[in-house]
PDB file of C-alpha atoms in Angstrom:
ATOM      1  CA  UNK A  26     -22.336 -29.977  38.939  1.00  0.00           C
ATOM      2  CA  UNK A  27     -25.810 -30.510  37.626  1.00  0.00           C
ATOM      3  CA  UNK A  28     -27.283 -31.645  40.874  1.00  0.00           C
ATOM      4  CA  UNK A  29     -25.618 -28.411  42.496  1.00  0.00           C
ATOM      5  CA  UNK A  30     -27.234 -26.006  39.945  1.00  0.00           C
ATOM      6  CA  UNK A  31     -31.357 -28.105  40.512  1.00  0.00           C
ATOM      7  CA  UNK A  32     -30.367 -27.898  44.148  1.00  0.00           C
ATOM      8  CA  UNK A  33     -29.671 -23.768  43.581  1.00  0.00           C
ATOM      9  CA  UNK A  34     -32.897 -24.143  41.778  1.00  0.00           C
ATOM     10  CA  UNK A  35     -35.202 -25.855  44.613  1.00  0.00           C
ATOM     11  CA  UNK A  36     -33.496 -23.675  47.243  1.00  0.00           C
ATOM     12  CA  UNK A  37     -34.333 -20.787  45.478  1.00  0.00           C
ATOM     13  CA  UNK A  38     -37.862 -22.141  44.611  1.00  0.00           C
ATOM     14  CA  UNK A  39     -38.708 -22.537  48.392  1.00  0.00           C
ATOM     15  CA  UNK A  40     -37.292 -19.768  49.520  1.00  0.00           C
ATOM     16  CA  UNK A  41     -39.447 -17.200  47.402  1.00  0.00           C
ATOM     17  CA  UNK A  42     -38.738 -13.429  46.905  1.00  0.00           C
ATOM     18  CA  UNK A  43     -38.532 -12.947  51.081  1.00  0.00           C
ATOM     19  CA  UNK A  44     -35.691 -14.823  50.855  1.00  0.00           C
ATOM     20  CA  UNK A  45     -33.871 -13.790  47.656  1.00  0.00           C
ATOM     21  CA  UNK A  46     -34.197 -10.637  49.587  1.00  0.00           C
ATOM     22  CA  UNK A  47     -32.465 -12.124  52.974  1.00  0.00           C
ATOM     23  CA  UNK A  48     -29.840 -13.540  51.194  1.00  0.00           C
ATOM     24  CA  UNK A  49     -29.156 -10.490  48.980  1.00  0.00           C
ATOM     25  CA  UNK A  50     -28.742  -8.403  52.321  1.00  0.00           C
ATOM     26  CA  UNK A  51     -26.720 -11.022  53.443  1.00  0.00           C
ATOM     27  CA  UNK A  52     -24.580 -11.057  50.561  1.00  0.00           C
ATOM     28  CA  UNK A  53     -24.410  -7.354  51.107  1.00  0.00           C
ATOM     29  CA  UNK A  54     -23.092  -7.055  54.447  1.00  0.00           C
ATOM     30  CA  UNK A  55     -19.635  -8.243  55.571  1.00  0.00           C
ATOM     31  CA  UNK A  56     -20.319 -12.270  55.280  1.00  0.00           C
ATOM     32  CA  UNK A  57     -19.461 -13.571  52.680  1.00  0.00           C
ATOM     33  CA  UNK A  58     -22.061 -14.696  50.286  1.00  0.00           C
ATOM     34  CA  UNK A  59     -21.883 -14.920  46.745  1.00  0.00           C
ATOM     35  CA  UNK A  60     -25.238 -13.212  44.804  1.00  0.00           C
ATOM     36  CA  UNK A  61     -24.328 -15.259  42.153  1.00  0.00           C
ATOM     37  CA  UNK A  62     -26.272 -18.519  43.491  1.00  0.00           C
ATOM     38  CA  UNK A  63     -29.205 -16.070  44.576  1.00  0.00           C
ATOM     39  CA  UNK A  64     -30.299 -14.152  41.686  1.00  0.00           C
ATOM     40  CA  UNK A  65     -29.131 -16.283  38.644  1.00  0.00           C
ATOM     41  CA  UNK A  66     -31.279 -19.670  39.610  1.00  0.00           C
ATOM     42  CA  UNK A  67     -33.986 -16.979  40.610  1.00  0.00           C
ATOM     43  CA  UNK A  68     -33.607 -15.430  36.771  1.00  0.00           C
ATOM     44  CA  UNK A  69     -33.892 -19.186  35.264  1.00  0.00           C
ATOM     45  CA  UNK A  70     -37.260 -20.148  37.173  1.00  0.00           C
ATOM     46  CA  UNK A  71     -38.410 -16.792  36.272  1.00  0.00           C
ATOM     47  CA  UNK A  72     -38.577 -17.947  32.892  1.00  0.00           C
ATOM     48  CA  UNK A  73     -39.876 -21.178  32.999  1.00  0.00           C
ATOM     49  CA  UNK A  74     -42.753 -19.432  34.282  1.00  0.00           C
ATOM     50  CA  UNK A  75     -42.286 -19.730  38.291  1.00  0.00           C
ATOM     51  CA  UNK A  76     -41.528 -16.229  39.204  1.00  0.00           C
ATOM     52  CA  UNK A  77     -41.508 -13.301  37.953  1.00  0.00           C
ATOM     53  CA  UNK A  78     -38.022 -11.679  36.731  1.00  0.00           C
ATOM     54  CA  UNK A  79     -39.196  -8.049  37.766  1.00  0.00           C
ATOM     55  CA  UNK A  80     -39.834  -9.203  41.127  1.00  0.00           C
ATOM     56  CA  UNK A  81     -36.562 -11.254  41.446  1.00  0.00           C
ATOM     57  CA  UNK A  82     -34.801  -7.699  40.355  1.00  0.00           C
ATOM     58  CA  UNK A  83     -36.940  -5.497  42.814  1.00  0.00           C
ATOM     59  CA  UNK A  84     -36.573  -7.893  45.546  1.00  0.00           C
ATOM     60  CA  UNK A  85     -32.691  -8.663  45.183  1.00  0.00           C
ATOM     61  CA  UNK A  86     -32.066  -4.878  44.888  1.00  0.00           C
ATOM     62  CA  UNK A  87     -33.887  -4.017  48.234  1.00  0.00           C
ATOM     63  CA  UNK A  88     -31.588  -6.818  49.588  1.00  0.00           C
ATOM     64  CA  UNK A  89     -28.904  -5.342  48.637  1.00  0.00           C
ATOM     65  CA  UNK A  90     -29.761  -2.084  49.862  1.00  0.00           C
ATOM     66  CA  UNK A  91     -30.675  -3.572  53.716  1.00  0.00           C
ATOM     67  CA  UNK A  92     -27.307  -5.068  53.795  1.00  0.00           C
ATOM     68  CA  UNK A  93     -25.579  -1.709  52.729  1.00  0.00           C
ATOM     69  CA  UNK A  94     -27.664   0.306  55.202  1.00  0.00           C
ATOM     70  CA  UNK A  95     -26.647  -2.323  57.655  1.00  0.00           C
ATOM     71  CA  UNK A  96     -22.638  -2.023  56.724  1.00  0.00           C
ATOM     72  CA  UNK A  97     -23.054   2.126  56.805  1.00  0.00           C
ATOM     73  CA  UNK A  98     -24.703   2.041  60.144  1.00  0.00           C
ATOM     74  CA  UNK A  99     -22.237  -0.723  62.024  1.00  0.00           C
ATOM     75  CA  UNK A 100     -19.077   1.775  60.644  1.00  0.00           C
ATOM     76  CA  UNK A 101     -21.076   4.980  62.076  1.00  0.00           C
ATOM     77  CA  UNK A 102     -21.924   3.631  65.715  1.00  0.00           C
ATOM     78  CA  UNK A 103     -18.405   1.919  65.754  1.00  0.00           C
ATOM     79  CA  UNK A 104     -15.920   4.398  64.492  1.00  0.00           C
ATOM     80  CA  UNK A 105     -13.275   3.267  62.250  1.00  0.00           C
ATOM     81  CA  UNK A 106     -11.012   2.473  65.245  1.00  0.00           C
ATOM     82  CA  UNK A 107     -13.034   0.052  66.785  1.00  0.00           C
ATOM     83  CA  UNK A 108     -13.548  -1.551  63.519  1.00  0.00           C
ATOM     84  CA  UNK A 109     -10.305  -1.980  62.553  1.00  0.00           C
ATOM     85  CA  UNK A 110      -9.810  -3.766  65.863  1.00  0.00           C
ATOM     86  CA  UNK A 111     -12.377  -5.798  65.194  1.00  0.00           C
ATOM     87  CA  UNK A 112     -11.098  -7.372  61.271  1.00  0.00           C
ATOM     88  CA  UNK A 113      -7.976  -7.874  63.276  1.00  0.00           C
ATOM     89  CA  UNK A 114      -9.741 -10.814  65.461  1.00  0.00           C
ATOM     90  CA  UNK A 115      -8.897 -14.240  64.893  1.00  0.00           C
ATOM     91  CA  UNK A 116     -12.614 -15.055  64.272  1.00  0.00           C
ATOM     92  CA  UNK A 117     -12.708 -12.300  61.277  1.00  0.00           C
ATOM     93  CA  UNK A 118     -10.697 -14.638  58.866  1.00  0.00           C
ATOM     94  CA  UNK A 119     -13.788 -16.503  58.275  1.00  0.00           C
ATOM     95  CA  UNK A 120     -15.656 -13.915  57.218  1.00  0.00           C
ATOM     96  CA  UNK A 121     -12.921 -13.481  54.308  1.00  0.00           C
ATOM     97  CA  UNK A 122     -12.093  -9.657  56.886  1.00  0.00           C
ATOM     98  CA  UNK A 123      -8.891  -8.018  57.200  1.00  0.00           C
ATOM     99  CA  UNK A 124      -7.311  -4.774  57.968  1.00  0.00           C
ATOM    100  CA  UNK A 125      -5.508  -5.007  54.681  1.00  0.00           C
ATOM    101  CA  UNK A 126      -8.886  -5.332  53.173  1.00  0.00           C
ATOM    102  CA  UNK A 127     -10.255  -2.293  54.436  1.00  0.00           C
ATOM    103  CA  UNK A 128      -7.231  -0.384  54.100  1.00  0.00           C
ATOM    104  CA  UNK A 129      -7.584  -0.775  50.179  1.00  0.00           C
ATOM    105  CA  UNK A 130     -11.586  -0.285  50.623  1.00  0.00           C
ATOM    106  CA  UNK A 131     -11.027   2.601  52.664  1.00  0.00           C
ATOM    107  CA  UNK A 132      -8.378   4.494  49.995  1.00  0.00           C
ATOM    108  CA  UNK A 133     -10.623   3.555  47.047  1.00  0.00           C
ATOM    109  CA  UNK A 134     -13.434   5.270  48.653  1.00  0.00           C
ATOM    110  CA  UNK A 135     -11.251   8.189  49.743  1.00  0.00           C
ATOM    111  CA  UNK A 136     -10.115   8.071  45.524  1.00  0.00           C
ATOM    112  CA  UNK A 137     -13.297   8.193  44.182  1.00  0.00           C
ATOM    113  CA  UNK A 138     -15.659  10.123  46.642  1.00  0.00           C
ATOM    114  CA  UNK A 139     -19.097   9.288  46.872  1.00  0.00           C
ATOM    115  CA  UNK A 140     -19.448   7.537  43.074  1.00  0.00           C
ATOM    116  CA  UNK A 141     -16.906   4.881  44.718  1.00  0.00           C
ATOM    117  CA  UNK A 142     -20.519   3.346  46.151  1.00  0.00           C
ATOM    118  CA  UNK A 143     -21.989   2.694  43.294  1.00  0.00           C
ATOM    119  CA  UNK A 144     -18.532   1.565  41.114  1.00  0.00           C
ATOM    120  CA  UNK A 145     -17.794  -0.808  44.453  1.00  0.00           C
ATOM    121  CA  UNK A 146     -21.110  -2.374  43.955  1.00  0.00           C
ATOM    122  CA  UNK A 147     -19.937  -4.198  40.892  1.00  0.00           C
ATOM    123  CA  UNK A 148     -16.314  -4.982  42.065  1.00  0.00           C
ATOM    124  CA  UNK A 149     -16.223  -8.260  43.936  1.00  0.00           C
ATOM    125  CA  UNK A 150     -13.755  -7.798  46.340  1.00  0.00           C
ATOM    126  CA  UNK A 151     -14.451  -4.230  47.603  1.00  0.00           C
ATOM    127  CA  UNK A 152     -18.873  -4.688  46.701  1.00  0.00           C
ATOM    128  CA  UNK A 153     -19.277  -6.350  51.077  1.00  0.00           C
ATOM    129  CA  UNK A 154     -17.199  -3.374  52.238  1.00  0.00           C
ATOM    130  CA  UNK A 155     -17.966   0.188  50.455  1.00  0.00           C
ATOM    131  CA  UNK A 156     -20.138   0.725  53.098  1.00  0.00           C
ATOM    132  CA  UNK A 157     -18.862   0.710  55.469  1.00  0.00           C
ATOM    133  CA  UNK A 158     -15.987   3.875  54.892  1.00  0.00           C
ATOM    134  CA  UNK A 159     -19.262   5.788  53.381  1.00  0.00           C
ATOM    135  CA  UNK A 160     -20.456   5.551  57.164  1.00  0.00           C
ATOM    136  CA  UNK A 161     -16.962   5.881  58.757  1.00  0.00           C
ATOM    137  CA  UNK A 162     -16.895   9.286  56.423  1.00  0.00           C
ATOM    138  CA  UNK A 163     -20.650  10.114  57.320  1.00  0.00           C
ATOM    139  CA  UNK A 164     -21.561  10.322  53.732  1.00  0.00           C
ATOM    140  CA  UNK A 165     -24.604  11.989  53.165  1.00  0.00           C
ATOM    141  CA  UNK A 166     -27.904   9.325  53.232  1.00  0.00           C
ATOM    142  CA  UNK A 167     -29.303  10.468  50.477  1.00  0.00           C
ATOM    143  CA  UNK A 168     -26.562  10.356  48.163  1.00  0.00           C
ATOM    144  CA  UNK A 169     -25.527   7.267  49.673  1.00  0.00           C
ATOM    145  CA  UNK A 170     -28.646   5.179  48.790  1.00  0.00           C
ATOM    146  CA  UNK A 171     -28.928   6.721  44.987  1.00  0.00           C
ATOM    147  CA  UNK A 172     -25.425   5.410  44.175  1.00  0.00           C
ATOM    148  CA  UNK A 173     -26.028   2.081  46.060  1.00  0.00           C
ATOM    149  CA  UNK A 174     -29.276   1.598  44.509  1.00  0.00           C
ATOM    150  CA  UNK A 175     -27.591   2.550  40.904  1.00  0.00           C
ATOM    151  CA  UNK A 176     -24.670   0.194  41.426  1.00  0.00           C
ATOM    152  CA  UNK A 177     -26.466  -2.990  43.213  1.00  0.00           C
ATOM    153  CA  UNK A 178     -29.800  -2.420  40.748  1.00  0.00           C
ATOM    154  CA  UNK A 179     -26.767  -2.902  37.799  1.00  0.00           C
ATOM    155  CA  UNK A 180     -25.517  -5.597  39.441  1.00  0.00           C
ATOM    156  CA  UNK A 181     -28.598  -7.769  40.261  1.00  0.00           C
ATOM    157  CA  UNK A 182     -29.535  -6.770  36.387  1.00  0.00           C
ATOM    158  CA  UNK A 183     -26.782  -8.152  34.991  1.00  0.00           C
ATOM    159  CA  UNK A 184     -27.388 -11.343  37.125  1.00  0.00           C
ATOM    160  CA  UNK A 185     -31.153 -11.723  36.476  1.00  0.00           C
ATOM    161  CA  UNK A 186     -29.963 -11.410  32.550  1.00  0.00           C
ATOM    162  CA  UNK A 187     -27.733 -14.018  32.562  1.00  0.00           C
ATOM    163  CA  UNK A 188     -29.932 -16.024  34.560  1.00  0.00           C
ATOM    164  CA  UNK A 189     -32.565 -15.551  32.159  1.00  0.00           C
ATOM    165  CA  UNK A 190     -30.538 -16.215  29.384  1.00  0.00           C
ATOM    166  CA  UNK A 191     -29.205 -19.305  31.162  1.00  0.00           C
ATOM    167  CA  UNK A 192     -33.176 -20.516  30.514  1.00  0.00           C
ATOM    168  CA  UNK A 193     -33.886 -19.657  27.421  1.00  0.00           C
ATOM    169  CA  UNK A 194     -31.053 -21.350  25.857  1.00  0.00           C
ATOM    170  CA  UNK A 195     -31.302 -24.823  27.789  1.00  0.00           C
ATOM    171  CA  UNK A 196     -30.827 -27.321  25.653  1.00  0.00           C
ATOM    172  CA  UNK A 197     -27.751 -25.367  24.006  1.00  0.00           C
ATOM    173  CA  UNK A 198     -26.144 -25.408  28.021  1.00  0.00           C
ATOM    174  CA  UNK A 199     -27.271 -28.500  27.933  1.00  0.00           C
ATOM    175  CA  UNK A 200     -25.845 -29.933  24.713  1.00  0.00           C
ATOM    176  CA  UNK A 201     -22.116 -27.944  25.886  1.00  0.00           C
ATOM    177  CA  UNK A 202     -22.322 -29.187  29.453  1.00  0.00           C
ATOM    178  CA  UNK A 203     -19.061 -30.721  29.730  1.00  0.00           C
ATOM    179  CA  UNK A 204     -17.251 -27.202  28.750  1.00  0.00           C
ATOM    180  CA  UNK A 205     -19.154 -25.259  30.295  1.00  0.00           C
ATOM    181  CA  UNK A 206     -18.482 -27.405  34.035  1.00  0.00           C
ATOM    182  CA  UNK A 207     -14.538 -27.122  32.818  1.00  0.00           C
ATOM    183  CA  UNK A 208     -14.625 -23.888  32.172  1.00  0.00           C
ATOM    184  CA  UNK A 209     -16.672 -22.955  35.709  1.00  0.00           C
ATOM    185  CA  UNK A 210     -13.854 -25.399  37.171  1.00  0.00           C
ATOM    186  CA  UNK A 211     -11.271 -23.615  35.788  1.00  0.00           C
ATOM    187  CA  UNK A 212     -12.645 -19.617  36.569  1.00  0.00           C
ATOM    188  CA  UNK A 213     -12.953 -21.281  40.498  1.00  0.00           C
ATOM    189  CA  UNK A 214      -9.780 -22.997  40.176  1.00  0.00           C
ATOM    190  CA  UNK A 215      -8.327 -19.260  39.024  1.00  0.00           C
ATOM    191  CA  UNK A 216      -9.885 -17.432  41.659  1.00  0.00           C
ATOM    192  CA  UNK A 217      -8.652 -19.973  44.013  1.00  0.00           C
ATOM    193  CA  UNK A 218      -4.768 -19.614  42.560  1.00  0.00           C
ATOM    194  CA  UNK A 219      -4.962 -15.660  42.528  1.00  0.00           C
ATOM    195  CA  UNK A 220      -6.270 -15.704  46.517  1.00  0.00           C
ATOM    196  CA  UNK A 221      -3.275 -17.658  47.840  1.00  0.00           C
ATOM    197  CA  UNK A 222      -0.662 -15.496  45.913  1.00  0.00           C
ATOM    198  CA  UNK A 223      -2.391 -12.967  46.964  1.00  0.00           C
ATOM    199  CA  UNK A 224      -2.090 -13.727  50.817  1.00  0.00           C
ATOM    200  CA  UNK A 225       1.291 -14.844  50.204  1.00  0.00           C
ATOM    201  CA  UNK A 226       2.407 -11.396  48.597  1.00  0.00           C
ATOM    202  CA  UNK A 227       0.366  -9.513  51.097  1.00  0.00           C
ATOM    203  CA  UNK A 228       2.113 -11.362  53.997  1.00  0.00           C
ATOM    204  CA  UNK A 229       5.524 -11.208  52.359  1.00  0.00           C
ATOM    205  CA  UNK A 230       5.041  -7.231  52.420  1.00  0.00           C
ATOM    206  CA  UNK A 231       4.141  -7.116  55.787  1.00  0.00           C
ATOM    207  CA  UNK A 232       7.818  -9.210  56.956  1.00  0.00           C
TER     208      UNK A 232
END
């Protein structure tokens, strides 16, 4: 576990704020890619001294916000038909797609209206896919990118806080390591459990 997190670390070193950007707007589109291994090692070197936090913010927001754009603009050219075809290839599996997916993406955008883009932002199974019923719906631009911008500048916030925090209590992570591996282990371990019942329910439905 420790030689993951300095591996985040010199990743994230080389890469600079170009490519906590990139990987931000990848994280934002449809692949999946978690922003927490982007912004959080970012947040830690910003206070040791090697980047700036501000920067790390600014630059993982306007990540965010290219992948969004991206996600709004694929669903407008496409059409909601032609995308549902397309989370029903084989291929989309491995990009963690489905038409069940969007289904549920799709109603909780139709609940909420145009705030559901900024709320979907910080929800980790709908935050890759809120865009893309925004452009099926042709939400307007402008209110599309203030509630984007609201929810992902929240999100990478939160992130670069913890990340921060993460450095300036070291030695205490340090001194707790063992738990605090367990206790990632465990949350992963979690996830993991609640994704396979998931599937399992959601294909039992479907029989």
């Amino acid at each position: 576990m420790e030689g993951l997190i300095q591996a985040l670390l010199n990743i994230t070193s080389d890469l600079g704020y170009f490519g906590i950007m990139i990987l931000m707007a990848v994280e934002s589109s449809f692949i999946p890619f978690p922003s927490e291994v982007v912004i959080p090692p970012a947040a830690f070197l910003a206070y040791k001294g090697e980047m700036n936090i501000y920067l790390v913010v600014l630059f993982g927001v306007v990540g965010s916000l290219i992948g969004a754009i991206f996600n709004y603009y694929v669903a407008l050219y496409l059409g909601r038909p032609l995308a549902y075809r397309l989370v029903e290839k084989k291929w989309a599996k491995y990009l963690l797609l489905s038409r069940e997916g969007l289904e549920k993406t799709e109603a909780y955008f139709e609940k909420y209206g145009s705030a559901s883009t900024f709320i979907g932002r910080l929800l980790p199974a709908i935050r890759q896919l809120i865009s893309l019923p925004a452009g099926f719906a042709r939400m307007n631009m402008g209110k599309f990118l203030f509630y984007t911008t609201l929810g992902s500048g929240f999100w990478v916030t939160v992130l670069a806080v913890l990340g921060y925090y993460w450095g300036a209590n070291d030695e205490v992570l340090k001194q707790y390591y063992s738990e605090i591996s367990w206790g990632i282990l465990i949350v992963v371990a979690l996830g993991i459990l609640f994704f396979i019942v998931n599937r399992f329910r959601t294909k039992r439905a479907s029989a």
